[in-house]
CSV table of C-alpha atoms in Angstrom, one decimal:
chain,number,residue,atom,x,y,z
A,792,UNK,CA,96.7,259.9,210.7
A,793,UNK,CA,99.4,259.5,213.6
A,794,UNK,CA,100.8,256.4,214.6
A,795,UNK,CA,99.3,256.7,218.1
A,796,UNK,CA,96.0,256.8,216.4
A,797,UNK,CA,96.7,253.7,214.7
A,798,UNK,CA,97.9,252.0,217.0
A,799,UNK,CA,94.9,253.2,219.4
A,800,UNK,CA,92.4,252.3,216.6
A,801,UNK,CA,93.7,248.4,215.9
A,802,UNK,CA,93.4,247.9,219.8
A,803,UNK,CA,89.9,248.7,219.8
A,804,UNK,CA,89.4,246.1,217.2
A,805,UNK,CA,87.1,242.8,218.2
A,806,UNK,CA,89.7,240.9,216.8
A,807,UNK,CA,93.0,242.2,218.4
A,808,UNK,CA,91.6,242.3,222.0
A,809,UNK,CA,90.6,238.2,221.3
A,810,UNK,CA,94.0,237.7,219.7
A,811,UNK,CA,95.8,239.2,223.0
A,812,UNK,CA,93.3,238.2,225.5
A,813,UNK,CA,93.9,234.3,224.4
A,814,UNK,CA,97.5,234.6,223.9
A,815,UNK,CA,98.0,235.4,228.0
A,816,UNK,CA,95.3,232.8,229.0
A,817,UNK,CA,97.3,230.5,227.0
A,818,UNK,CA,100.7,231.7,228.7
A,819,UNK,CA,99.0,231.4,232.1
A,820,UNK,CA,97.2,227.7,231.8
A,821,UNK,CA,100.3,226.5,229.8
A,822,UNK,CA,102.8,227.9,232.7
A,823,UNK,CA,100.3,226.3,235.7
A,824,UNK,CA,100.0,223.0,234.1
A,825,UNK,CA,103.7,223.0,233.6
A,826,UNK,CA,104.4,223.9,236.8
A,827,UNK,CA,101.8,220.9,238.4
A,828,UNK,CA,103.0,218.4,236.0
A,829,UNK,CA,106.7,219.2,237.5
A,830,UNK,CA,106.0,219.3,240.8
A,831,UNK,CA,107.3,216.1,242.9
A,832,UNK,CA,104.4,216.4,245.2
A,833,UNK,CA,101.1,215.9,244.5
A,834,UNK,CA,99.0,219.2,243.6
A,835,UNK,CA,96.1,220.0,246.1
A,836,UNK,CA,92.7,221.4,244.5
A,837,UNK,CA,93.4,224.8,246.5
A,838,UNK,CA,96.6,225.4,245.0
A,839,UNK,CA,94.8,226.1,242.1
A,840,UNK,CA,93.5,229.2,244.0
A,841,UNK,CA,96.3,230.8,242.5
A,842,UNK,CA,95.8,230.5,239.1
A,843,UNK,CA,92.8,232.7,239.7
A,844,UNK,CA,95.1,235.6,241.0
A,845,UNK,CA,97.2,235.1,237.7
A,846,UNK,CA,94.4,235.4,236.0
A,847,UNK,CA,93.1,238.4,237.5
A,848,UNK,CA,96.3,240.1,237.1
A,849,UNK,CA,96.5,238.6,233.0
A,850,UNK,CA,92.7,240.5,232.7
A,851,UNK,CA,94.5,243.5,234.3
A,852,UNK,CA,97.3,243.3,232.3
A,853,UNK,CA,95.0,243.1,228.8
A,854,UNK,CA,92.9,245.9,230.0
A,855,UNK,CA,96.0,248.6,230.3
A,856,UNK,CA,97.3,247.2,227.1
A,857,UNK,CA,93.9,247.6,224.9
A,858,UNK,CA,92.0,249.9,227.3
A,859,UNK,CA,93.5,251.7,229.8
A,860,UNK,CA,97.2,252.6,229.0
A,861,UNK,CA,98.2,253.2,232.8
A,862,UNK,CA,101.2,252.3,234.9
A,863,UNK,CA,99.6,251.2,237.8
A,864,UNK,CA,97.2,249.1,236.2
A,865,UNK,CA,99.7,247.2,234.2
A,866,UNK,CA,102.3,246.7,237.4
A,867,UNK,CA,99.0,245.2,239.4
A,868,UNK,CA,99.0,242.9,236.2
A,869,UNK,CA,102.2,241.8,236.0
A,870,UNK,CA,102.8,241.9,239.9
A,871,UNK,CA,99.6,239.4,239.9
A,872,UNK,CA,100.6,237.7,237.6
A,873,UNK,CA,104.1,236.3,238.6
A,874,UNK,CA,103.3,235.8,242.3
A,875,UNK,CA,100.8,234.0,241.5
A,876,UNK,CA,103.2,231.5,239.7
A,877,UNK,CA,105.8,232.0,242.6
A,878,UNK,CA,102.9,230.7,244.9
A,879,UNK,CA,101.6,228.2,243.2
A,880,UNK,CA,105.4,226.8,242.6
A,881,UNK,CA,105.6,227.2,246.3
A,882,UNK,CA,102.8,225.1,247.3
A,883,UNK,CA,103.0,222.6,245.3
A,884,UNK,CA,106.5,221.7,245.8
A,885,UNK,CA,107.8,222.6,242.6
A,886,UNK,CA,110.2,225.5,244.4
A,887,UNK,CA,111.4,223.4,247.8
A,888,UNK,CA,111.4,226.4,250.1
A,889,UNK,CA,108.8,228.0,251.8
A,890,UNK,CA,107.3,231.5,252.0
A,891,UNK,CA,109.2,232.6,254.9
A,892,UNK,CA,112.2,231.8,252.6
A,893,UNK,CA,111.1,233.3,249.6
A,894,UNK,CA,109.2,236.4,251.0
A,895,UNK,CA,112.3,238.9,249.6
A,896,UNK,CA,111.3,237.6,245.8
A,897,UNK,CA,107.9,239.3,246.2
A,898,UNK,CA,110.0,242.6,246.8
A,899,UNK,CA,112.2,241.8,243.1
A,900,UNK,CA,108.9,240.8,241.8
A,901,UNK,CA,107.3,244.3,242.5
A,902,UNK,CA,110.5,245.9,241.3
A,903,UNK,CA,110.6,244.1,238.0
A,904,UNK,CA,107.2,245.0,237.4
A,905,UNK,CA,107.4,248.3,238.0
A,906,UNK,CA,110.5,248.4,235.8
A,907,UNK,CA,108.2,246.9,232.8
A,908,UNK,CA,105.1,248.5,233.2
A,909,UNK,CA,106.9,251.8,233.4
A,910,UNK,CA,108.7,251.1,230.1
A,911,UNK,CA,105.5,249.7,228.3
A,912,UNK,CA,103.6,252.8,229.1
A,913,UNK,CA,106.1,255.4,228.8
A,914,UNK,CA,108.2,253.9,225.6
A,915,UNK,CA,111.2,254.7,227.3
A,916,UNK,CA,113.2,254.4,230.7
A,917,UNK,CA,112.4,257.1,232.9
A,918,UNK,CA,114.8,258.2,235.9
A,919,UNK,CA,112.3,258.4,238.2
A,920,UNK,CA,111.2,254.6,237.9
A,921,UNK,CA,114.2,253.1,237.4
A,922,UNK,CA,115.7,254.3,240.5
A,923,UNK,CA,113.0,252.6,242.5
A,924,UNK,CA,112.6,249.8,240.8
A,925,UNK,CA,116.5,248.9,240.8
A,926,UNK,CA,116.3,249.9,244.4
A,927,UNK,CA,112.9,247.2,245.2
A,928,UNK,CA,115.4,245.0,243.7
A,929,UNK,CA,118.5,245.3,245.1
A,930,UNK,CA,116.8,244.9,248.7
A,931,UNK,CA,115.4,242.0,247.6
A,932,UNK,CA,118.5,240.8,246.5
A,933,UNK,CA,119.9,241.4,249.2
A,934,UNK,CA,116.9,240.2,252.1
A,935,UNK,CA,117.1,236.8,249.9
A,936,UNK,CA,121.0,236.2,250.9
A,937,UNK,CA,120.2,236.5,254.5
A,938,UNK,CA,116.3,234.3,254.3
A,939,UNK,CA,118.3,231.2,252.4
A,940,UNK,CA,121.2,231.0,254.6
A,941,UNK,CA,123.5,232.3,251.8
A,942,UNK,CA,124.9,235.0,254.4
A,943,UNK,CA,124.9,233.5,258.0
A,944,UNK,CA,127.1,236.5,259.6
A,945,UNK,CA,124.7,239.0,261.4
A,946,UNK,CA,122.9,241.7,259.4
A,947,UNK,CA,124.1,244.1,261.5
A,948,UNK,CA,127.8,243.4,261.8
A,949,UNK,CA,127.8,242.9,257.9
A,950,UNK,CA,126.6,245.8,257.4
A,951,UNK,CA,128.9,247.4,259.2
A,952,UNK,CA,131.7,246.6,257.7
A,953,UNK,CA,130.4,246.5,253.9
A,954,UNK,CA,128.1,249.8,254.1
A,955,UNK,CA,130.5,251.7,251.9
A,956,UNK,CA,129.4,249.6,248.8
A,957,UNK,CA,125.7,251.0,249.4
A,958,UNK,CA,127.4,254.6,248.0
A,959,UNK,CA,129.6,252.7,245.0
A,960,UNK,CA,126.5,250.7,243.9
A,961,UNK,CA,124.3,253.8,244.0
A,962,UNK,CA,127.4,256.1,242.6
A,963,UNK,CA,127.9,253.3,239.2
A,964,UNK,CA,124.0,253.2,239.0
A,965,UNK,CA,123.8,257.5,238.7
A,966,UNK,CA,126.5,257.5,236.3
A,967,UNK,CA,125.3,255.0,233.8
A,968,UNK,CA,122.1,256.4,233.5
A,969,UNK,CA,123.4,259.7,233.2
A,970,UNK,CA,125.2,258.4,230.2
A,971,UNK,CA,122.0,256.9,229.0
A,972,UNK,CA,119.9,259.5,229.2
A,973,UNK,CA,122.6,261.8,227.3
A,974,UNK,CA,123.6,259.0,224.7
A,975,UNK,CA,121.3,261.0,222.0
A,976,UNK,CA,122.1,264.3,223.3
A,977,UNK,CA,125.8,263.5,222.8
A,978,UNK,CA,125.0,261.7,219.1
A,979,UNK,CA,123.0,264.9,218.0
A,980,UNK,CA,125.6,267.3,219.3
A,981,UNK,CA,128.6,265.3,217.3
A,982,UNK,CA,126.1,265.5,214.5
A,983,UNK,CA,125.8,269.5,214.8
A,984,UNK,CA,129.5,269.9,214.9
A,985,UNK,CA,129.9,268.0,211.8
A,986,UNK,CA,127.6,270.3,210.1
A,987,UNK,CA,129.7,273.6,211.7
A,988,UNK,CA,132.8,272.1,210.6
A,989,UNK,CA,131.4,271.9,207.3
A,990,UNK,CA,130.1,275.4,207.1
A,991,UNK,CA,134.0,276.6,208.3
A,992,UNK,CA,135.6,274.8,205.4
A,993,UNK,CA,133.4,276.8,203.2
């Protein structure tokens, strides 16, 4: 019996899907009460509101894991699940800036998460959803300078001026994950000339 098959087999169980699916309600209610017992002001019913979108996105989440092993599933989960928290943290004073601040960490947000979920269900880091993810982030990153204040100078005449640094982030970014994705390439090839150095000696 394969692994896979295993590992498919022990997540149909009764007992695993109860194990995992009270493990994240424990994460989420444990997270929101920390979060209202924190907060300096006092928490409104209604905030509460968004500890039913976390917990949408933690059913979500449990479902790709035991269910339904897709990408898209997961990142609703996870994406659910964290602005959920950002929200919450938002309205009840626990973070002391507003949406309008904030709005760029919903962009990070959906870059991390499609940065997880992609590794979850894939086992692996795949090209293709790193470079978007790391790009959702980066524009965040960026976006959040400019909402807090960070960076007061014009977008426009920054960018400017700094544009080149656009082409050496992405340049760094394409070569380490060229050397990544070769690392066991290179370690089997150093392996195989071992072996051919071997055979010459005899």
């Amino acid at each position: 019996m394969s692994t896979n098959r295993k590992v498919k087999e022990q997540n149909e169980k009764p007992s695993f899907g109860l194990l995992l699916g009270t493990g994240i309600a424990f994460v989420l209610i444990g997270s929101f009460l920390l979060i209202a017992r924190m907060a300096n002001l006092e928490v409104r019913l209604y905030s509460y509101r968004y500890l039913v979108w976390s917990f949408i996105g933690g059913f979500l989440l449990f479902f790709s894991i035991v269910k339904a092993r897709r990408k898209t599933i997961m990142f609703s989960g996870i994406f659910l699940i964290l602005t959920g928290m950002l929200f919450f943290a938002i309205d009840t004073g626990f973070i002391p800036f507003t949406l309008e601040s904030l709005w760029p960490v919903v962009v990070i947000i959906g870059g991390l998460s499609l940065f997880v979920s992609g590794v979850c269900i894939h086992k692996g880091v795949k090209s293709s959803l790193v470079i978007p993810s790391f790009a959702l982030v980066l524009l965040g990153g960026c976006c959040l300078l400019f909402s807090l204040n960070i960076i007061t100078e014009p977008f426009l005449q920054l960018a400017s001026r700094w544009w080149p640094l656009v082409l050496i982030a992405a340049g760094l970014f394409l070569v380490v994950l060229f050397f990544i994705r070769n690392t066991n390439k290179i370690e089997l090839d150093d392996v195989e000339d071992d072996f051919n150095d071997l055979d010459d000696a005899r």
